PDB file of C-alpha atoms and ligand atoms in Angstrom:
ATOM      1  CA  MET A  91       6.354  -4.386  -0.765  1.00 61.00           C
ATOM      2  CA  CYS A  92       9.474  -3.476  -2.748  1.00 88.00           C
ATOM      3  CA  GLY A  93      12.839  -5.183  -2.368  1.00 96.00           C
ATOM      4  CA  ILE A  94      16.383  -5.345  -1.053  1.00 98.00           C
ATOM      5  CA  VAL A  95      19.538  -6.968  -2.408  1.00 98.00           C
ATOM      6  CA  GLY A  96      23.048  -7.189  -1.011  1.00 98.00           C
ATOM      7  CA  TYR A  97      26.368  -8.739  -1.998  1.00 98.00           C
ATOM      8  CA  THR A  98      29.758  -9.117  -0.375  1.00 98.00           C
ATOM      9  CA  GLY A  99      32.503 -11.278  -1.845  1.00 98.00           C
ATOM     10  CA  THR A 100      35.128 -11.140  -4.550  1.00 98.00           C
ATOM     11  CA  ARG A 101      32.967 -10.423  -7.615  1.00 98.00           C
ATOM     12  CA  GLN A 102      31.805  -6.997  -8.712  1.00 98.00           C
ATOM     13  CA  ALA A 103      28.733  -6.214  -6.620  1.00 98.00           C
ATOM     14  CA  TYR A 104      26.982  -3.785  -8.986  1.00 98.00           C
ATOM     15  CA  PRO A 105      25.899  -6.181 -11.784  1.00 98.00           C
ATOM     16  CA  ILE A 106      24.731  -8.748  -9.224  1.00 98.00           C
ATOM     17  CA  ILE A 107      22.702  -6.108  -7.377  1.00 98.00           C
ATOM     18  CA  ILE A 108      21.105  -4.661 -10.534  1.00 98.00           C
ATOM     19  CA  LYS A 109      20.130  -8.111 -11.805  1.00 98.00           C
ATOM     20  CA  GLY A 110      18.755  -8.959  -8.360  1.00 98.00           C
ATOM     21  CA  LEU A 111      16.692  -5.768  -8.215  1.00 98.00           C
ATOM     22  CA  LYS A 112      15.199  -6.597 -11.625  1.00 98.00           C
ATOM     23  CA  ARG A 113      14.184 -10.023 -10.319  1.00 96.00           C
ATOM     24  CA  LEU A 114      12.370  -8.289  -7.451  1.00 96.00           C
ATOM     25  CA  GLU A 115      10.505  -5.865  -9.730  1.00 96.00           C
ATOM     26  CA  TYR A 116       7.369  -8.026  -9.515  1.00 92.00           C
ATOM     27  CA  ARG A 117       6.949  -6.750  -5.936  1.00 92.00           C
ATOM     28  CA  GLY A 118       6.217  -3.228  -7.192  1.00 94.00           C
ATOM     29  CA  TYR A 119       8.212  -0.026  -6.527  1.00 97.00           C
ATOM     30  CA  ASP A 120       8.592   3.635  -7.447  1.00 98.00           C
ATOM     31  CA  SER A 121      12.359   4.255  -7.221  1.00 98.00           C
ATOM     32  CA  ALA A 122      15.636   2.381  -7.005  1.00 98.00           C
ATOM     33  CA  GLY A 123      19.160   2.822  -5.712  1.00 98.00           C
ATOM     34  CA  VAL A 124      22.485   1.210  -4.856  1.00 98.00           C
ATOM     35  CA  ALA A 125      25.299   1.894  -2.392  1.00 98.00           C
ATOM     36  CA  LEU A 126      28.765   0.559  -3.121  1.00 98.00           C
ATOM     37  CA  GLN A 127      31.769   0.289  -0.872  1.00 98.00           C
ATOM     38  CA  GLN A 128      34.577   2.011  -2.785  1.00 96.00           C
ATOM     39  CA  LYS A 129      38.044   2.375  -1.267  1.00 87.00           C
ATOM     40  CA  ASP A 130      37.396   4.258   1.972  1.00 79.00           C
ATOM     41  CA  ALA A 131      34.045   5.741   1.023  1.00 93.00           C
ATOM     42  CA  VAL A 132      30.505   4.607   0.383  1.00 97.00           C
ATOM     43  CA  THR A 133      29.073   5.791  -2.960  1.00 98.00           C
ATOM     44  CA  ILE A 134      25.315   6.062  -3.470  1.00 98.00           C
ATOM     45  CA  TYR A 135      23.392   6.217  -6.746  1.00 98.00           C
ATOM     46  CA  LYS A 136      19.587   6.517  -6.640  1.00 98.00           C
ATOM     47  CA  LYS A 137      16.743   7.566  -8.891  1.00 98.00           C
ATOM     48  CA  LYS A 138      12.980   7.806  -9.069  1.00 98.00           C
ATOM     49  CA  GLY A 139      11.579   5.351 -11.628  1.00 98.00           C
ATOM     50  CA  LYS A 140      12.612   1.920 -12.808  1.00 98.00           C
ATOM     51  CA  VAL A 141      15.853   0.040 -12.230  1.00 98.00           C
ATOM     52  CA  ALA A 142      16.588   0.658 -15.930  1.00 98.00           C
ATOM     53  CA  ASP A 143      16.290   4.434 -15.288  1.00 98.00           C
ATOM     54  CA  LEU A 144      18.806   4.079 -12.459  1.00 98.00           C
ATOM     55  CA  GLU A 145      21.202   2.256 -14.786  1.00 98.00           C
ATOM     56  CA  ASP A 146      20.795   4.968 -17.456  1.00 98.00           C
ATOM     57  CA  ASN A 147      21.431   7.639 -14.858  1.00 98.00           C
ATOM     58  CA  ILE A 148      24.584   5.925 -13.589  1.00 98.00           C
ATOM     59  CA  GLY A 149      25.834   5.605 -17.164  1.00 97.00           C
ATOM     60  CA  THR A 150      29.609   5.291 -17.124  1.00 97.00           C
ATOM     61  CA  SER A 151      30.103   6.400 -13.510  1.00 97.00           C
ATOM     62  CA  ASN A 152      32.427   4.353 -11.348  1.00 97.00           C
ATOM     63  CA  VAL A 153      30.561   1.313 -10.032  1.00 98.00           C
ATOM     64  CA  ALA A 154      33.590  -0.721  -8.967  1.00 97.00           C
ATOM     65  CA  GLY A 155      33.307  -2.482  -5.643  1.00 98.00           C
ATOM     66  CA  THR A 156      32.869  -5.939  -4.199  1.00 98.00           C
ATOM     67  CA  THR A 157      30.448  -5.018  -1.399  1.00 98.00           C
ATOM     68  CA  GLY A 158      27.137  -3.262  -1.961  1.00 98.00           C
ATOM     69  CA  ILE A 159      23.428  -3.006  -1.274  1.00 98.00           C
ATOM     70  CA  GLY A 160      20.467  -2.216  -3.532  1.00 98.00           C
ATOM     71  CA  HIS A 161      16.867  -1.166  -3.001  1.00 98.00           C
ATOM     72  CA  THR A 162      13.542  -0.747  -4.719  1.00 98.00           C
ATOM     73  CA  ARG A 163      11.269   1.622  -2.802  1.00 98.00           C
ATOM     74  CA  TRP A 164       7.538   1.732  -2.351  1.00 97.00           C
ATOM     75  CA  ALA A 165       7.097   5.134  -0.752  1.00 97.00           C
ATOM     76  CA  THR A 166       5.326   5.299   2.592  1.00 97.00           C
ATOM     77  CA  HIS A 167       6.963   8.415   4.100  1.00 97.00           C
ATOM     78  CA  GLY A 168       7.721  11.118   1.577  1.00 98.00           C
ATOM     79  CA  GLU A 169       6.739  11.238  -2.062  1.00 98.00           C
ATOM     80  CA  PRO A 170       8.515   9.166  -4.691  1.00 98.00           C
ATOM     81  CA  ASN A 171      11.452  11.329  -5.814  1.00 98.00           C
ATOM     82  CA  ASP A 172      15.241  11.174  -6.042  1.00 98.00           C
ATOM     83  CA  LYS A 173      15.964  12.543  -2.572  1.00 98.00           C
ATOM     84  CA  ASN A 174      13.589  10.125  -0.843  1.00 98.00           C
ATOM     85  CA  ALA A 175      14.909   7.128  -2.793  1.00 98.00           C
ATOM     86  CA  HIS A 176      17.159   4.751  -0.876  1.00 98.00           C
ATOM     87  CA  PRO A 177      19.988   4.253   0.080  1.00 98.00           C
ATOM     88  CA  HIS A 178      20.380   7.127   2.526  1.00 98.00           C
ATOM     89  CA  TYR A 179      23.607   8.462   3.990  1.00 98.00           C
ATOM     90  CA  SER A 180      23.910   9.017   7.727  1.00 98.00           C
ATOM     91  CA  ALA A 181      24.620  12.585   8.872  1.00 98.00           C
ATOM     92  CA  SER A 182      28.379  11.937   8.840  1.00 97.00           C
ATOM     93  CA  GLY A 183      28.191  10.396   5.363  1.00 96.00           C
ATOM     94  CA  LYS A 184      30.018   7.317   6.653  1.00 96.00           C
ATOM     95  CA  ILE A 185      27.096   4.878   6.768  1.00 98.00           C
ATOM     96  CA  ALA A 186      24.548   3.989   4.074  1.00 98.00           C
ATOM     97  CA  MET A 187      21.276   2.219   4.757  1.00 98.00           C
ATOM     98  CA  ILE A 188      18.315   0.747   2.863  1.00 98.00           C
ATOM     99  CA  HIS A 189      15.005  -0.145   4.467  1.00 98.00           C
ATOM    100  CA  ASN A 190      11.796  -1.882   3.484  1.00 97.00           C
ATOM    101  CA  GLY A 191       8.906  -1.292   5.852  1.00 97.00           C
ATOM    102  CA  ILE A 192       7.680   1.422   8.180  1.00 97.00           C
ATOM    103  CA  ILE A 193       9.158   2.899  11.366  1.00 97.00           C
ATOM    104  CA  GLU A 194       5.967   3.717  13.272  1.00 97.00           C
ATOM    105  CA  ASN A 195       7.560   5.863  15.975  1.00 98.00           C
ATOM    106  CA  TYR A 196       9.780   7.820  13.562  1.00 98.00           C
ATOM    107  CA  ALA A 197       8.151  11.163  14.489  1.00 98.00           C
ATOM    108  CA  GLN A 198       9.189  10.779  18.127  1.00 98.00           C
ATOM    109  CA  LEU A 199      12.732   9.784  17.138  1.00 98.00           C
ATOM    110  CA  LYS A 200      12.915  12.630  14.619  1.00 98.00           C
ATOM    111  CA  SER A 201      11.927  15.211  17.194  1.00 98.00           C
ATOM    112  CA  GLU A 202      14.561  13.876  19.644  1.00 98.00           C
ATOM    113  CA  LEU A 203      17.217  14.099  16.927  1.00 98.00           C
ATOM    114  CA  SER A 204      16.078  17.553  15.780  1.00 98.00           C
ATOM    115  CA  LYS A 205      16.522  18.844  19.340  1.00 98.00           C
ATOM    116  CA  LYS A 206      20.114  17.607  19.142  1.00 97.00           C
ATOM    117  CA  GLY A 207      20.633  19.625  15.959  1.00 97.00           C
ATOM    118  CA  TYR A 208      20.094  16.976  13.296  1.00 97.00           C
ATOM    119  CA  THR A 209      18.681  18.039   9.953  1.00 97.00           C
ATOM    120  CA  PHE A 210      17.346  15.662   7.322  1.00 98.00           C
ATOM    121  CA  LYS A 211      17.887  15.484   3.573  1.00 98.00           C
ATOM    122  CA  SER A 212      14.779  13.365   2.925  1.00 98.00           C
ATOM    123  CA  ASP A 213      11.238  13.015   4.255  1.00 98.00           C
ATOM    124  CA  THR A 214      11.659   9.333   5.048  1.00 98.00           C
ATOM    125  CA  ASP A 215      11.320   7.404   8.280  1.00 98.00           C
ATOM    126  CA  THR A 216      14.419   5.514   7.093  1.00 98.00           C
ATOM    127  CA  GLU A 217      16.794   8.458   7.361  1.00 98.00           C
ATOM    128  CA  VAL A 218      15.492   9.098  10.882  1.00 98.00           C
ATOM    129  CA  LEU A 219      16.295   5.537  11.947  1.00 98.00           C
ATOM    130  CA  LEU A 220      19.736   5.726  10.330  1.00 98.00           C
ATOM    131  CA  ASN A 221      20.645   8.943  12.145  1.00 98.00           C
ATOM    132  CA  PHE A 222      19.234   7.528  15.371  1.00 98.00           C
ATOM    133  CA  ILE A 223      21.620   4.581  14.945  1.00 98.00           C
ATOM    134  CA  GLU A 224      24.574   6.863  14.213  1.00 98.00           C
ATOM    135  CA  GLU A 225      23.742   9.098  17.186  1.00 98.00           C
ATOM    136  CA  ILE A 226      23.828   6.041  19.485  1.00 98.00           C
ATOM    137  CA  LYS A 227      27.116   4.903  17.920  1.00 98.00           C
ATOM    138  CA  THR A 228      28.732   8.297  18.517  1.00 97.00           C
ATOM    139  CA  ASN A 229      27.302   8.818  21.999  1.00 97.00           C
ATOM    140  CA  ASN A 230      28.124   5.344  23.293  1.00 98.00           C
ATOM    141  CA  GLU A 231      31.412   5.099  21.378  1.00 98.00           C
ATOM    142  CA  CYS A 232      30.313   1.617  20.350  1.00 97.00           C
ATOM    143  CA  THR A 233      30.405  -0.441  17.174  1.00 97.00           C
ATOM    144  CA  LEU A 234      27.780  -0.025  14.452  1.00 98.00           C
ATOM    145  CA  GLU A 235      26.477  -3.486  15.284  1.00 98.00           C
ATOM    146  CA  GLU A 236      25.929  -2.546  18.927  1.00 98.00           C
ATOM    147  CA  ALA A 237      24.316   0.748  17.970  1.00 98.00           C
ATOM    148  CA  ILE A 238      21.861  -1.042  15.665  1.00 98.00           C
ATOM    149  CA  ARG A 239      20.880  -3.445  18.448  1.00 98.00           C
ATOM    150  CA  ILE A 240      20.289  -0.613  20.906  1.00 97.00           C
ATOM    151  CA  ALA A 241      18.329   1.417  18.337  1.00 98.00           C
ATOM    152  CA  LEU A 242      16.095  -1.458  17.267  1.00 98.00           C
ATOM    153  CA  LYS A 243      14.978  -2.040  20.852  1.00 96.00           C
ATOM    154  CA  ARG A 244      13.377   1.425  20.663  1.00 96.00           C
ATOM    155  CA  VAL A 245      11.805   0.988  17.241  1.00 96.00           C
ATOM    156  CA  THR A 246       8.207  -0.002  16.626  1.00 96.00           C
ATOM    157  CA  GLY A 247       7.117  -1.028  13.144  1.00 96.00           C
ATOM    158  CA  ALA A 248       8.229  -3.401  10.443  1.00 94.00           C
ATOM    159  CA  TYR A 249      11.575  -3.431   8.745  1.00 97.00           C
ATOM    160  CA  VAL A 250      14.333  -5.133   6.951  1.00 98.00           C
ATOM    161  CA  ILE A 251      17.431  -2.942   6.989  1.00 98.00           C
ATOM    162  CA  LEU A 252      20.844  -3.344   5.368  1.00 98.00           C
ATOM    163  CA  LEU A 253      23.783  -1.100   6.280  1.00 98.00           C
ATOM    164  CA  ILE A 254      27.310  -0.660   4.997  1.00 98.00           C
ATOM    165  CA  ASP A 255      29.900   1.655   6.506  1.00 96.00           C
ATOM    166  CA  ASN A 256      33.391   2.694   5.586  1.00 92.00           C
ATOM    167  CA  GLU A 257      34.924   1.466   8.851  1.00 92.00           C
ATOM    168  CA  ASN A 258      34.067  -2.150   7.963  1.00 94.00           C
ATOM    169  CA  PRO A 259      34.506  -2.197   4.198  1.00 94.00           C
ATOM    170  CA  ASP A 260      33.489  -5.786   3.418  1.00 97.00           C
ATOM    171  CA  THR A 261      30.677  -6.119   5.967  1.00 98.00           C
ATOM    172  CA  ILE A 262      26.915  -5.801   5.510  1.00 98.00           C
ATOM    173  CA  ILE A 263      24.831  -5.647   8.668  1.00 98.00           C
ATOM    174  CA  ALA A 264      21.188  -6.664   8.257  1.00 98.00           C
ATOM    175  CA  ALA A 265      18.234  -6.903  10.601  1.00 98.00           C
ATOM    176  CA  ARG A 266      14.593  -7.725  10.222  1.00 97.00           C
ATOM    177  CA  LYS A 267      11.215  -7.624  11.864  1.00 97.00           C
ATOM    178  CA  GLY A 268       8.133  -8.383   9.814  1.00 94.00           C
ATOM    179  CA  SER A 269       9.776  -8.043   6.380  1.00 92.00           C
ATOM    180  CA  PRO A 270      11.489 -10.951   4.621  1.00 93.00           C
ATOM    181  CA  LEU A 271      15.262 -11.493   4.469  1.00 97.00           C
ATOM    182  CA  VAL A 272      17.138 -14.409   2.880  1.00 96.00           C
ATOM    183  CA  ILE A 273      20.905 -14.843   2.882  1.00 97.00           C
ATOM    184  CA  GLY A 274      22.551 -16.962   0.180  1.00 97.00           C
ATOM    185  CA  VAL A 275      25.778 -18.676   1.128  1.00 97.00           C
ATOM    186  CA  GLY A 276      28.524 -19.054  -1.488  1.00 97.00           C
ATOM    187  CA  LYS A 277      32.249 -19.838  -1.343  1.00 96.00           C
ATOM    188  CA  GLY A 278      33.839 -16.672   0.023  1.00 98.00           C
ATOM    189  CA  GLU A 279      30.706 -14.674  -0.777  1.00 98.00           C
ATOM    190  CA  HIS A 280      27.220 -13.955   0.543  1.00 98.00           C
ATOM    191  CA  PHE A 281      24.054 -12.689  -1.126  1.00 98.00           C
ATOM    192  CA  LEU A 282      21.111 -10.998   0.557  1.00 98.00           C
ATOM    193  CA  GLY A 283      17.603 -10.640  -0.795  1.00 98.00           C
ATOM    194  CA  SER A 284      13.939 -10.116  -0.018  1.00 96.00           C
ATOM    195  CA  ASP A 285      13.556 -13.583  -1.492  1.00 94.00           C
ATOM    196  CA  ALA A 286      15.947 -16.070  -3.059  1.00 93.00           C
ATOM    197  CA  SER A 287      15.469 -14.862  -6.657  1.00 93.00           C
ATOM    198  CA  PRO A 288      18.507 -12.478  -6.698  1.00 96.00           C
ATOM    199  CA  MET A 289      20.866 -15.357  -5.795  1.00 96.00           C
ATOM    200  CA  LEU A 290      19.405 -18.120  -7.958  1.00 90.00           C
ATOM    201  CA  GLU A 291      22.360 -18.788 -10.220  1.00 92.00           C
ATOM    202  CA  TYR A 292      25.015 -18.424  -7.532  1.00 96.00           C
ATOM    203  CA  THR A 293      24.029 -20.736  -4.698  1.00 95.00           C
ATOM    204  CA  LYS A 294      21.409 -23.192  -3.522  1.00 91.00           C
ATOM    205  CA  GLU A 295      22.291 -22.798   0.145  1.00 94.00           C
ATOM    206  CA  VAL A 296      20.307 -20.214   2.047  1.00 95.00           C
ATOM    207  CA  VAL A 297      19.614 -19.016   5.571  1.00 96.00           C
ATOM    208  CA  TYR A 298      16.272 -17.413   6.417  1.00 95.00           C
ATOM    209  CA  VAL A 299      16.686 -14.660   8.996  1.00 97.00           C
ATOM    210  CA  ASN A 300      13.951 -14.453  11.633  1.00 96.00           C
ATOM    211  CA  ASP A 301      12.332 -11.471  13.323  1.00 97.00           C
ATOM    212  CA  TYR A 302      14.485  -9.649  15.885  1.00 96.00           C
ATOM    213  CA  GLU A 303      17.668 -11.141  14.448  1.00 97.00           C
ATOM    214  CA  LEU A 304      20.756  -9.326  13.268  1.00 98.00           C
ATOM    215  CA  ALA A 305      23.064 -10.722  10.569  1.00 98.00           C
ATOM    216  CA  ILE A 306      26.695  -9.663  10.331  1.00 98.00           C
ATOM    217  CA  VAL A 307      27.643 -10.698   6.822  1.00 98.00           C
ATOM    218  CA  LYS A 308      31.225 -10.824   5.492  1.00 98.00           C
ATOM    219  CA  PRO A 309      32.562 -12.681   2.453  1.00 98.00           C
ATOM    220  CA  ASP A 310      33.763 -15.636   4.551  1.00 98.00           C
ATOM    221  CA  GLU A 311      31.550 -15.372   7.590  1.00 98.00           C
ATOM    222  CA  LEU A 312      27.889 -15.159   8.557  1.00 98.00           C
ATOM    223  CA  ILE A 313      27.053 -14.386  12.177  1.00 98.00           C
ATOM    224  CA  LEU A 314      23.465 -14.286  13.421  1.00 98.00           C
ATOM    225  CA  LYS A 315      22.605 -12.682  16.744  1.00 98.00           C
ATOM    226  CA  ASN A 316      19.491 -11.689  18.609  1.00 97.00           C
ATOM    227  CA  LEU A 317      19.028  -8.149  19.862  1.00 95.00           C
ATOM    228  CA  GLY A 318      20.454  -9.280  23.225  1.00 95.00           C
ATOM    229  CA  ASN A 319      23.833  -9.971  21.516  1.00 96.00           C
ATOM    230  CA  GLU A 320      23.503 -13.756  21.848  1.00 97.00           C
ATOM    231  CA  LYS A 321      24.713 -15.798  18.890  1.00 97.00           C
ATOM    232  CA  ILE A 322      22.159 -17.886  17.003  1.00 97.00           C
ATOM    233  CA  THR A 323      23.152 -20.933  14.973  1.00 95.00           C
ATOM    234  CA  PRO A 324      22.196 -20.301  11.332  1.00 93.00           C
ATOM    235  CA  MET A 325      19.868 -22.951   9.834  1.00 91.00           C
ATOM    236  CA  TYR A 326      21.341 -23.704   6.419  1.00 92.00           C
ATOM    237  CA  LYS A 327      18.764 -24.915   3.900  1.00 89.00           C
ATOM    238  CA  SER A 328      18.847 -26.010   0.284  1.00 86.00           C
ATOM    239  CA  TRP A 329      16.125 -25.014  -2.066  1.00 68.00           C
ATOM    240  CA  ILE A 330      15.056 -25.963  -5.577  1.00 60.00           C
ATOM    241  CA  TRP A 331      13.195 -23.367  -7.566  1.00 58.00           C
ATOM    242  CA  ASN A 332      12.388 -23.407 -11.268  1.00 54.00           C
ATOM    243  CA  TRP A 333      12.942 -19.758 -12.025  1.00 52.00           C
ATOM    244  CA  PRO A 334      13.304 -18.899 -15.731  1.00 50.00           C
ATOM    245  CA  LEU A 335      16.927 -17.730 -15.890  1.00 46.00           C
TER     246      LEU A 335
HETATM  247  N1  LIG B1076       9.231   3.704   4.707  1.00 77.46           N
HETATM  248  C1  LIG B1076      10.333   3.794   3.809  1.00 77.46           C
HETATM  249  C2  LIG B1076      10.159   4.967   2.854  1.00 77.46           C
HETATM  250  O1  LIG B1076       9.102   5.468   2.677  1.00 77.46           O
HETATM  251  C3  LIG B1076      10.592   2.499   3.057  1.00 77.46           C
HETATM  252  C4  LIG B1076       9.480   2.140   2.085  1.00 77.46           C
HETATM  253  C5  LIG B1076       9.742   0.787   1.441  1.00 77.46           C
HETATM  254  O2  LIG B1076       9.372  -0.227   2.056  1.00 77.46           O
HETATM  255  O3  LIG B1076      10.304   0.767   0.339  1.00 77.46           O
HETATM  256  O4  LIG B1076      11.100   5.401   2.274  1.00 77.46           O
END
């Protein structure tokens, strides 16, 4: 089942993401990774093994940044190794994406992209979907958000995806179908998780995202839309959970 975590706000994202990934370890996984928004570029660190192995590997590298996403992978397409670990970069290197789930029609999409000259650095269905999104963005000269909506109408399978890109430095775009996604609402900050455990000590206010919904998440703003670009009013809920902190 594996897990996803995201943060955008004013705190350092990396420690929040690592702690959140450790809380999601109970779901099982074979590799882990993070992507951080740094100045005008997205930096990715990823590694086969445990979250602790990822931390060791990162060592004293630069992990500064107040927007980021993190992933634990349970391999379905491509063996567990460093190159197949998430996040993945898009072909241009400008977008990073994590994904839990399976893109069932990835082979069809991959062959369409290959005919257009795309090559792939991993064996995952995830990288195919990411490049499919970027191809739509470039072709249609549209926003990333629009490109994701168009792409997801063609996708069959189950997913929760989180994307960051260097054109919108403090924004995380998320979407789901058939995999869980919770957004924690703080003051000038938002948390994303496969469940509420990564955001336990920061907020008690959460929004559960439903299938076929897209979340545009900024520090001060949470917008939910359906794939038809209609806004959906978020249902804010409070929860009480006795998690051993
Ligand atoms: N299908 C993707 C992969 O194999 C995501 C697996 C997952 O849910 O972690 O990389």
